[in-house]
PDB file of C-alpha atoms and ligand atoms in Angstrom:
ATOM      1  CA  MET A   1      -0.153  -0.038  -0.068  1.00 62.00           C
ATOM      2  CA  HIS A   2       1.426   3.833  -0.998  1.00 75.00           C
ATOM      3  CA  ASN A   3       2.151   5.747   1.744  1.00 88.00           C
ATOM      4  CA  LEU A   4       1.876   8.900  -0.101  1.00 93.00           C
ATOM      5  CA  GLY A   5       5.239   9.130  -0.344  1.00 95.00           C
ATOM      6  CA  ARG A   6       6.511   8.578   3.167  1.00 97.00           C
ATOM      7  CA  THR A   7       9.087   6.280   4.267  1.00 97.00           C
ATOM      8  CA  ARG A   8      11.583   5.855   7.639  1.00 98.00           C
ATOM      9  CA  SER A   9      14.085   5.006   4.963  1.00 98.00           C
ATOM     10  CA  SER A  10      16.668   7.526   4.496  1.00 98.00           C
ATOM     11  CA  GLN A  11      19.843   7.642   2.345  1.00 98.00           C
ATOM     12  CA  GLN A  12      22.376  10.063   3.872  1.00 98.00           C
ATOM     13  CA  PRO A  13      26.342  10.669   3.070  1.00 97.00           C
ATOM     14  CA  ASN A  14      27.608   8.828   6.441  1.00 97.00           C
ATOM     15  CA  HIS A  15      24.590   6.246   6.798  1.00 98.00           C
ATOM     16  CA  LEU A  16      21.827   4.573   5.005  1.00 98.00           C
ATOM     17  CA  LEU A  17      18.427   3.051   6.946  1.00 98.00           C
ATOM     18  CA  LEU A  18      16.816   0.822   4.194  1.00 98.00           C
ATOM     19  CA  THR A  19      13.121   0.082   5.872  1.00 98.00           C
ATOM     20  CA  ALA A  20      11.025  -3.249   3.899  1.00 98.00           C
ATOM     21  CA  ASP A  21       8.587  -1.033   2.281  1.00 97.00           C
ATOM     22  CA  THR A  22      11.556   0.633  -0.213  1.00 97.00           C
ATOM     23  CA  PHE A  23      13.457  -2.625  -0.774  1.00 98.00           C
ATOM     24  CA  VAL A  24      13.864  -3.744  -4.517  1.00 98.00           C
ATOM     25  CA  ARG A  25      14.585  -6.971  -5.716  1.00 98.00           C
ATOM     26  CA  THR A  26      16.781  -7.988  -8.479  1.00 98.00           C
ATOM     27  CA  THR A  27      18.896 -11.102 -10.034  1.00 97.00           C
ATOM     28  CA  LEU A  28      22.302 -11.404  -9.425  1.00 97.00           C
ATOM     29  CA  PRO A  29      24.696 -13.702 -11.747  1.00 97.00           C
ATOM     30  CA  GLY A  30      23.981 -17.191 -11.241  1.00 97.00           C
ATOM     31  CA  MET A  31      21.022 -17.153  -9.106  1.00 98.00           C
ATOM     32  CA  LYS A  32      18.253 -19.619  -9.716  1.00 98.00           C
ATOM     33  CA  ALA A  33      14.842 -19.043  -8.215  1.00 98.00           C
ATOM     34  CA  CYS A  34      16.485 -16.525  -5.968  1.00 98.00           C
ATOM     35  CA  ALA A  35      16.513 -12.694  -5.551  1.00 98.00           C
ATOM     36  CA  ALA A  36      18.901 -10.641  -3.723  1.00 98.00           C
ATOM     37  CA  ILE A  37      17.591  -7.227  -1.670  1.00 98.00           C
ATOM     38  CA  VAL A  38      21.080  -5.708  -2.329  1.00 98.00           C
ATOM     39  CA  HIS A  39      21.261  -3.230   0.961  1.00 98.00           C
ATOM     40  CA  ILE A  40      24.685  -1.911   0.316  1.00 98.00           C
ATOM     41  CA  SER A  41      27.630  -1.919  -2.065  1.00 98.00           C
ATOM     42  CA  PRO A  42      30.808  -0.065  -3.182  1.00 98.00           C
ATOM     43  CA  ALA A  43      28.387   2.338  -5.055  1.00 97.00           C
ATOM     44  CA  LEU A  44      27.549   3.996  -2.030  1.00 97.00           C
ATOM     45  CA  GLY A  45      31.123   4.217  -0.814  1.00 96.00           C
ATOM     46  CA  ALA A  46      31.299   1.146   1.021  1.00 98.00           C
ATOM     47  CA  LYS A  47      34.577  -1.458   1.231  1.00 97.00           C
ATOM     48  CA  PHE A  48      31.868  -4.534   0.871  1.00 98.00           C
ATOM     49  CA  THR A  49      28.501  -5.656  -0.393  1.00 98.00           C
ATOM     50  CA  GLU A  50      25.431  -7.121   1.581  1.00 98.00           C
ATOM     51  CA  TYR A  51      22.257  -8.463   0.198  1.00 98.00           C
ATOM     52  CA  THR A  52      19.652 -10.444   1.744  1.00 98.00           C
ATOM     53  CA  ALA A  53      18.998 -13.367  -0.595  1.00 98.00           C
ATOM     54  CA  GLU A  54      15.346 -14.570  -0.689  1.00 98.00           C
ATOM     55  CA  PHE A  55      14.765 -18.102  -2.105  1.00 98.00           C
ATOM     56  CA  GLU A  56      12.395 -20.151  -3.269  1.00 98.00           C
ATOM     57  CA  ALA A  57      12.292 -23.978  -2.458  1.00 98.00           C
ATOM     58  CA  GLY A  58      15.403 -25.326  -4.657  1.00 98.00           C
ATOM     59  CA  GLY A  59      16.984 -21.917  -5.550  1.00 98.00           C
ATOM     60  CA  GLU A  60      20.262 -20.975  -5.572  1.00 98.00           C
ATOM     61  CA  LEU A  61      23.014 -18.502  -5.163  1.00 98.00           C
ATOM     62  CA  GLY A  62      25.696 -17.560  -7.631  1.00 95.00           C
ATOM     63  CA  SER A  63      29.447 -17.437  -7.406  1.00 94.00           C
ATOM     64  CA  THR A  64      31.805 -14.769  -6.140  1.00 96.00           C
ATOM     65  CA  PRO A  65      35.440 -14.285  -6.920  1.00 93.00           C
ATOM     66  CA  ALA A  66      35.145 -12.467  -3.096  1.00 97.00           C
ATOM     67  CA  GLN A  67      34.875 -14.060   0.485  1.00 98.00           C
ATOM     68  CA  ARG A  68      31.733 -14.912   1.428  1.00 98.00           C
ATOM     69  CA  PHE A  69      29.823 -15.158   4.613  1.00 98.00           C
ATOM     70  CA  ILE A  70      26.311 -16.383   4.807  1.00 98.00           C
ATOM     71  CA  PHE A  71      23.689 -16.563   7.539  1.00 98.00           C
ATOM     72  CA  VAL A  72      20.241 -18.187   7.310  1.00 98.00           C
ATOM     73  CA  ILE A  73      17.407 -15.656   8.649  1.00 98.00           C
ATOM     74  CA  ASP A  74      14.778 -18.125   8.331  1.00 98.00           C
ATOM     75  CA  GLY A  75      14.228 -21.684   6.305  1.00 98.00           C
ATOM     76  CA  GLY A  76      17.055 -23.675   5.303  1.00 98.00           C
ATOM     77  CA  VAL A  77      20.051 -24.400   2.694  1.00 98.00           C
ATOM     78  CA  GLU A  78      22.369 -26.686   1.767  1.00 98.00           C
ATOM     79  CA  LEU A  79      26.018 -25.729   1.338  1.00 98.00           C
ATOM     80  CA  GLU A  80      27.901 -27.944  -0.946  1.00 98.00           C
ATOM     81  CA  VAL A  81      31.398 -27.020  -0.476  1.00 96.00           C
ATOM     82  CA  ASN A  82      34.537 -30.073  -0.757  1.00 92.00           C
ATOM     83  CA  GLY A  83      32.495 -32.581  -1.604  1.00 94.00           C
ATOM     84  CA  LYS A  84      30.282 -32.243   1.088  1.00 97.00           C
ATOM     85  CA  SER A  85      26.883 -31.450   1.494  1.00 98.00           C
ATOM     86  CA  SER A  86      25.862 -29.389   4.872  1.00 98.00           C
ATOM     87  CA  ALA A  87      22.582 -28.453   6.251  1.00 98.00           C
ATOM     88  CA  LEU A  88      22.373 -24.462   7.541  1.00 98.00           C
ATOM     89  CA  GLY A  89      19.185 -23.977   9.510  1.00 98.00           C
ATOM     90  CA  ALA A  90      17.837 -21.057  10.915  1.00 98.00           C
ATOM     91  CA  ARG A  91      20.781 -18.966  12.244  1.00 98.00           C
ATOM     92  CA  GLY A  92      23.338 -21.578  10.584  1.00 98.00           C
ATOM     93  CA  TYR A  93      26.144 -19.538   8.903  1.00 98.00           C
ATOM     94  CA  ALA A  94      29.106 -20.332   6.906  1.00 98.00           C
ATOM     95  CA  TYR A  95      32.272 -18.263   6.033  1.00 98.00           C
ATOM     96  CA  LEU A  96      33.809 -19.102   2.669  1.00 98.00           C
ATOM     97  CA  PRO A  97      37.239 -18.060   1.682  1.00 98.00           C
ATOM     98  CA  ALA A  98      37.559 -16.405  -1.818  1.00 96.00           C
ATOM     99  CA  ARG A  99      37.439 -18.649  -4.472  1.00 95.00           C
ATOM    100  CA  LEU A 100      36.648 -21.723  -2.512  1.00 97.00           C
ATOM    101  CA  PRO A 101      33.679 -23.508  -5.081  1.00 97.00           C
ATOM    102  CA  HIS A 102      30.644 -24.097  -3.151  1.00 98.00           C
ATOM    103  CA  ARG A 103      27.013 -24.306  -4.113  1.00 97.00           C
ATOM    104  CA  VAL A 104      24.326 -22.375  -1.845  1.00 98.00           C
ATOM    105  CA  VAL A 105      20.829 -24.185  -2.737  1.00 98.00           C
ATOM    106  CA  ALA A 106      17.627 -23.722  -0.702  1.00 98.00           C
ATOM    107  CA  ALA A 107      16.009 -26.900   1.027  1.00 92.00           C
ATOM    108  CA  LYS A 108      12.795 -24.808   1.374  1.00 97.00           C
ATOM    109  CA  ALA A 109      11.971 -20.947   0.795  1.00 98.00           C
ATOM    110  CA  SER A 110      14.669 -19.010   3.054  1.00 98.00           C
ATOM    111  CA  ARG A 111      15.742 -15.721   3.593  1.00 98.00           C
ATOM    112  CA  VAL A 112      19.708 -15.120   4.019  1.00 98.00           C
ATOM    113  CA  ALA A 113      22.251 -12.675   4.889  1.00 98.00           C
ATOM    114  CA  VAL A 114      24.750 -12.900   2.635  1.00 98.00           C
ATOM    115  CA  VAL A 115      28.182 -10.511   2.996  1.00 98.00           C
ATOM    116  CA  GLU A 116      31.044 -10.294   0.181  1.00 98.00           C
ATOM    117  CA  LYS A 117      34.126  -8.589   0.858  1.00 98.00           C
ATOM    118  CA  PRO A 118      37.718  -8.415  -1.962  1.00 97.00           C
ATOM    119  CA  TYR A 119      40.182  -9.982   0.968  1.00 97.00           C
ATOM    120  CA  GLN A 120      42.516  -8.328   2.282  1.00 96.00           C
ATOM    121  CA  ALA A 121      45.593 -10.369   2.724  1.00 95.00           C
ATOM    122  CA  LEU A 122      48.742 -10.113   5.282  1.00 95.00           C
ATOM    123  CA  ASP A 123      52.452 -11.292   4.651  1.00 92.00           C
ATOM    124  CA  SER A 124      52.943 -13.853   7.116  1.00 89.00           C
ATOM    125  CA  VAL A 125      49.445 -14.783   8.345  1.00 95.00           C
ATOM    126  CA  GLU A 126      47.441 -17.939   6.721  1.00 95.00           C
ATOM    127  CA  ARG A 127      44.136 -17.280   4.761  1.00 95.00           C
ATOM    128  CA  PRO A 128      41.188 -18.241   6.833  1.00 97.00           C
ATOM    129  CA  GLN A 129      39.820 -21.631   6.318  1.00 96.00           C
ATOM    130  CA  LEU A 130      35.995 -22.181   5.811  1.00 98.00           C
ATOM    131  CA  ILE A 131      33.851 -22.148   8.843  1.00 98.00           C
ATOM    132  CA  ILE A 132      30.445 -23.876   9.370  1.00 98.00           C
ATOM    133  CA  SER A 133      28.317 -23.325  12.012  1.00 98.00           C
ATOM    134  CA  ASN A 134      25.283 -21.934  13.878  1.00 98.00           C
ATOM    135  CA  GLU A 135      24.605 -19.229  16.158  1.00 98.00           C
ATOM    136  CA  ASP A 136      23.437 -21.382  18.950  1.00 98.00           C
ATOM    137  CA  ALA A 137      26.591 -22.951  19.414  1.00 98.00           C
ATOM    138  CA  VAL A 138      28.625 -19.984  19.778  1.00 98.00           C
ATOM    139  CA  SER A 139      28.546 -18.682  23.397  1.00 98.00           C
ATOM    140  CA  SER A 140      28.026 -14.920  24.300  1.00 98.00           C
ATOM    141  CA  HIS A 141      29.502 -12.463  26.478  1.00 97.00           C
ATOM    142  CA  PRO A 142      28.151  -8.950  27.909  1.00 97.00           C
ATOM    143  CA  LEU A 143      29.702  -5.617  26.175  1.00 97.00           C
ATOM    144  CA  GLU A 144      31.377  -3.711  28.424  1.00 93.00           C
ATOM    145  CA  ASP A 145      30.090  -5.966  31.708  1.00 92.00           C
ATOM    146  CA  ASP A 146      26.578  -4.728  30.749  1.00 96.00           C
ATOM    147  CA  PRO A 147      24.668  -8.393  31.273  1.00 97.00           C
ATOM    148  CA  ARG A 148      21.486  -6.826  29.469  1.00 98.00           C
ATOM    149  CA  LEU A 149      23.736  -6.494  26.163  1.00 98.00           C
ATOM    150  CA  GLN A 150      24.990  -9.962  24.915  1.00 98.00           C
ATOM    151  CA  VAL A 151      27.173  -9.914  21.712  1.00 98.00           C
ATOM    152  CA  LYS A 152      28.275 -13.257  20.034  1.00 98.00           C
ATOM    153  CA  CYS A 153      31.163 -12.819  17.864  1.00 98.00           C
ATOM    154  CA  LEU A 154      30.249 -15.142  14.683  1.00 98.00           C
ATOM    155  CA  LEU A 155      34.213 -15.715  13.611  1.00 98.00           C
ATOM    156  CA  PRO A 156      37.240 -16.139  15.212  1.00 97.00           C
ATOM    157  CA  ASP A 157      39.236 -13.792  17.045  1.00 94.00           C
ATOM    158  CA  GLU A 158      42.207 -14.128  14.120  1.00 96.00           C
ATOM    159  CA  MET A 159      44.400 -11.503  12.498  1.00 97.00           C
ATOM    160  CA  SER A 160      43.412 -13.612   9.493  1.00 97.00           C
ATOM    161  CA  PHE A 161      39.868 -12.600   9.126  1.00 98.00           C
ATOM    162  CA  ASP A 162      39.456  -9.022   7.786  1.00 98.00           C
ATOM    163  CA  PHE A 163      36.168  -8.435   8.678  1.00 98.00           C
ATOM    164  CA  ALA A 164      33.909  -9.416  12.069  1.00 98.00           C
ATOM    165  CA  VAL A 165      30.106 -10.436  12.355  1.00 98.00           C
ATOM    166  CA  ASN A 166      28.679 -10.482  15.492  1.00 98.00           C
ATOM    167  CA  THR A 167      25.238 -10.737  16.770  1.00 98.00           C
ATOM    168  CA  MET A 168      23.992  -8.258  19.452  1.00 98.00           C
ATOM    169  CA  VAL A 169      21.124  -8.676  21.935  1.00 98.00           C
ATOM    170  CA  TYR A 170      19.573  -6.274  23.881  1.00 98.00           C
ATOM    171  CA  GLN A 171      16.976  -6.603  26.863  1.00 98.00           C
ATOM    172  CA  PRO A 172      14.112  -3.773  26.579  1.00 98.00           C
ATOM    173  CA  GLY A 173      15.753  -0.863  27.980  1.00 97.00           C
ATOM    174  CA  ALA A 174      19.468  -1.979  27.154  1.00 98.00           C
ATOM    175  CA  SER A 175      21.490   0.084  25.103  1.00 98.00           C
ATOM    176  CA  LEU A 176      24.977   1.124  24.062  1.00 98.00           C
ATOM    177  CA  SER A 177      27.066   2.798  26.783  1.00 97.00           C
ATOM    178  CA  MET A 178      28.245   5.336  24.612  1.00 97.00           C
ATOM    179  CA  VAL A 179      27.758   6.716  20.935  1.00 98.00           C
ATOM    180  CA  GLU A 180      30.621   5.308  19.032  1.00 98.00           C
ATOM    181  CA  MET A 181      32.941   6.708  16.190  1.00 98.00           C
ATOM    182  CA  HIS A 182      34.976   4.499  14.543  1.00 98.00           C
ATOM    183  CA  VAL A 183      36.869   4.136  11.638  1.00 98.00           C
ATOM    184  CA  MET A 184      35.269   0.826  10.402  1.00 98.00           C
ATOM    185  CA  GLU A 185      32.075   0.652   8.499  1.00 98.00           C
ATOM    186  CA  HIS A 186      28.934  -1.531   9.434  1.00 98.00           C
ATOM    187  CA  GLY A 187      26.170  -3.326   7.996  1.00 98.00           C
ATOM    188  CA  LEU A 188      23.421  -4.136  10.467  1.00 98.00           C
ATOM    189  CA  ILE A 189      20.397  -6.186   9.792  1.00 98.00           C
ATOM    190  CA  MET A 190      17.560  -6.074  12.550  1.00 98.00           C
ATOM    191  CA  LEU A 191      16.565  -9.405  13.089  1.00 98.00           C
ATOM    192  CA  GLU A 192      14.058  -9.183  16.061  1.00 98.00           C
ATOM    193  CA  GLY A 193      12.132  -6.503  18.268  1.00 98.00           C
ATOM    194  CA  GLY A 194      13.416  -2.821  17.537  1.00 98.00           C
ATOM    195  CA  GLY A 195      14.416   0.489  19.084  1.00 98.00           C
ATOM    196  CA  ILE A 196      16.002   3.501  18.543  1.00 98.00           C
ATOM    197  CA  TYR A 197      18.933   3.915  16.324  1.00 98.00           C
ATOM    198  CA  ARG A 198      21.185   7.047  16.425  1.00 98.00           C
ATOM    199  CA  LEU A 199      23.299   7.626  12.925  1.00 98.00           C
ATOM    200  CA  GLY A 200      24.994  10.831  12.399  1.00 98.00           C
ATOM    201  CA  ASP A 201      22.858  13.670  13.945  1.00 97.00           C
ATOM    202  CA  SER A 202      19.402  11.644  13.760  1.00 98.00           C
ATOM    203  CA  TRP A 203      17.286   9.485  15.579  1.00 98.00           C
ATOM    204  CA  TYR A 204      15.506   6.703  13.838  1.00 98.00           C
ATOM    205  CA  PRO A 205      12.809   4.443  15.268  1.00 98.00           C
ATOM    206  CA  VAL A 206      14.301   0.925  13.998  1.00 98.00           C
ATOM    207  CA  THR A 207      12.130  -2.739  13.581  1.00 98.00           C
ATOM    208  CA  ALA A 208      13.214  -6.096  12.385  1.00 98.00           C
ATOM    209  CA  GLY A 209      13.560  -6.463   9.019  1.00 98.00           C
ATOM    210  CA  ASP A 210      15.351  -2.878   8.636  1.00 98.00           C
ATOM    211  CA  PHE A 211      18.980  -2.877   7.135  1.00 98.00           C
ATOM    212  CA  ILE A 212      21.318   0.001   8.164  1.00 99.00           C
ATOM    213  CA  TRP A 213      24.651   0.953   6.680  1.00 98.00           C
ATOM    214  CA  MET A 214      27.175   3.270   8.815  1.00 98.00           C
ATOM    215  CA  GLY A 215      30.354   4.371   6.845  1.00 98.00           C
ATOM    216  CA  PRO A 216      33.353   5.300   8.619  1.00 98.00           C
ATOM    217  CA  TRP A 217      33.145   7.299  11.878  1.00 98.00           C
ATOM    218  CA  CYS A 218      29.251   7.843  11.502  1.00 98.00           C
ATOM    219  CA  PRO A 219      28.418   8.407  15.098  1.00 98.00           C
ATOM    220  CA  GLN A 220      26.241   5.518  16.308  1.00 98.00           C
ATOM    221  CA  TRP A 221      23.979   4.417  19.391  1.00 98.00           C
ATOM    222  CA  PHE A 222      21.377   2.283  20.080  1.00 98.00           C
ATOM    223  CA  GLY A 223      18.588   1.657  22.741  1.00 98.00           C
ATOM    224  CA  ALA A 224      16.237  -0.940  22.850  1.00 98.00           C
ATOM    225  CA  ILE A 225      12.624  -0.434  23.344  1.00 98.00           C
ATOM    226  CA  GLY A 226       9.451  -2.453  23.520  1.00 95.00           C
ATOM    227  CA  LYS A 227       8.573  -5.607  25.307  1.00 96.00           C
ATOM    228  CA  VAL A 228      11.034  -8.387  23.465  1.00 98.00           C
ATOM    229  CA  PRO A 229      14.412  -8.177  23.267  1.00 98.00           C
ATOM    230  CA  ALA A 230      16.213  -6.295  20.177  1.00 98.00           C
ATOM    231  CA  LYS A 231      18.621  -8.455  18.170  1.00 98.00           C
ATOM    232  CA  TYR A 232      21.174  -7.321  15.131  1.00 98.00           C
ATOM    233  CA  LEU A 233      23.605  -9.014  12.554  1.00 98.00           C
ATOM    234  CA  ILE A 234      26.364  -6.808  12.343  1.00 98.00           C
ATOM    235  CA  TYR A 235      29.308  -6.924  10.035  1.00 98.00           C
ATOM    236  CA  LYS A 236      32.657  -4.438  10.705  1.00 98.00           C
ATOM    237  CA  ASP A 237      35.876  -4.590   8.825  1.00 98.00           C
ATOM    238  CA  TRP A 238      38.408  -5.433  11.381  1.00 98.00           C
ATOM    239  CA  ASN A 239      41.782  -6.420  11.714  1.00 97.00           C
ATOM    240  CA  ARG A 240      43.265  -4.460   9.106  1.00 97.00           C
ATOM    241  CA  HIS A 241      46.021  -1.384   8.992  1.00 96.00           C
ATOM    242  CA  PRO A 242      43.919   2.167   7.785  1.00 96.00           C
ATOM    243  CA  LEU A 243      46.070   2.446   4.820  1.00 94.00           C
ATOM    244  CA  ALA A 244      46.059  -1.273   3.724  1.00 89.00           C
ATOM    245  CA  GLY A 245      43.929  -1.351   0.091  1.00 73.00           C
ATOM    246  CA  PRO A 246      42.063  -4.563  -1.134  1.00 61.00           C
ATOM    247  CA  GLN A 247      43.685  -6.915  -2.933  1.00 58.00           C
ATOM    248  CA  PRO A 248      41.167  -8.759  -4.842  1.00 51.00           C
TER     249      PRO A 248
HETATM  250  O1  UGY B 301      31.253  -3.886  17.223  1.00 72.41           O
HETATM  251  C1  UGY B 301      30.756  -2.266  17.118  1.00 72.41           C
HETATM  252  O2  UGY B 301      31.152  -1.687  16.781  1.00 72.41           O
HETATM  253  C2  UGY B 301      29.410  -1.978  17.826  1.00 72.41           C
HETATM  254  N1  UGY B 301      29.297  -2.049  18.930  1.00 72.41           N
HETATM  255  N2  UGY B 301      28.529  -1.229  16.980  1.00 72.41           N
HETATM  256  C3  UGY B 301      26.998  -1.003  17.033  1.00 72.41           C
HETATM  257  O3  UGY B 301      26.505  -1.997  17.508  1.00 72.41           O
HETATM  258  N3  UGY B 301      26.559  -0.294  16.667  1.00 72.41           N
HETATM  259 MN1   MN B 302      30.136  -0.051  15.874  1.00 72.41          MN
END
């Protein structure tokens, strides 16, 4: 239904909020029975791309020359890699190193968050290996000793990884303890609940299904509001010198 040209979506120089009413679907090369909602890409200055892949049963992702991270928001997919097939259910995830041949085929209608980024190699550090896991298997820790704000780091704390993907769960009323401003950029998918996100000099109501990109040094703060916890999946570039460039 139209809303007389109104939306919560907003595109600003250092941040982007995309709400479901403004999503536009496209097909990326190699996709079968699958649509992509591209949330962010280098077209806006980001050094990665993130999209939600919406699969029909039997649908499939195309390939990528970049490293890829997938997180099953709902549904289930089969990941075929190294001659083995692994079932990823809800909250299942995988890290796929650059140029590792693989297939992602939906076992049923599914939504999957996909991050792709050219790998920034480091001399004398081995490249990261394949990871297949589930968020449920990862233990959480409080952010800055606040037990009402729990973080799960889905990738190992190792210099070989040039990005991190975490989930963050805020109990109603919990918030970041400070306005963060940092060199890293973020791609964020609200998975559950909602609250108020400060981005730059604006405060936005946000809810499950929204996507946010925060550019480098974008002022950011979040407070959870409502009767259920707010949960998001958040990407950030990580572990690299600020002068390092991509080496695809
Ligand atoms: O890891 C982070 O920078 C995280 N605390 N940022 C955020 O939630 N906006
Ligand atoms: Mn941050």
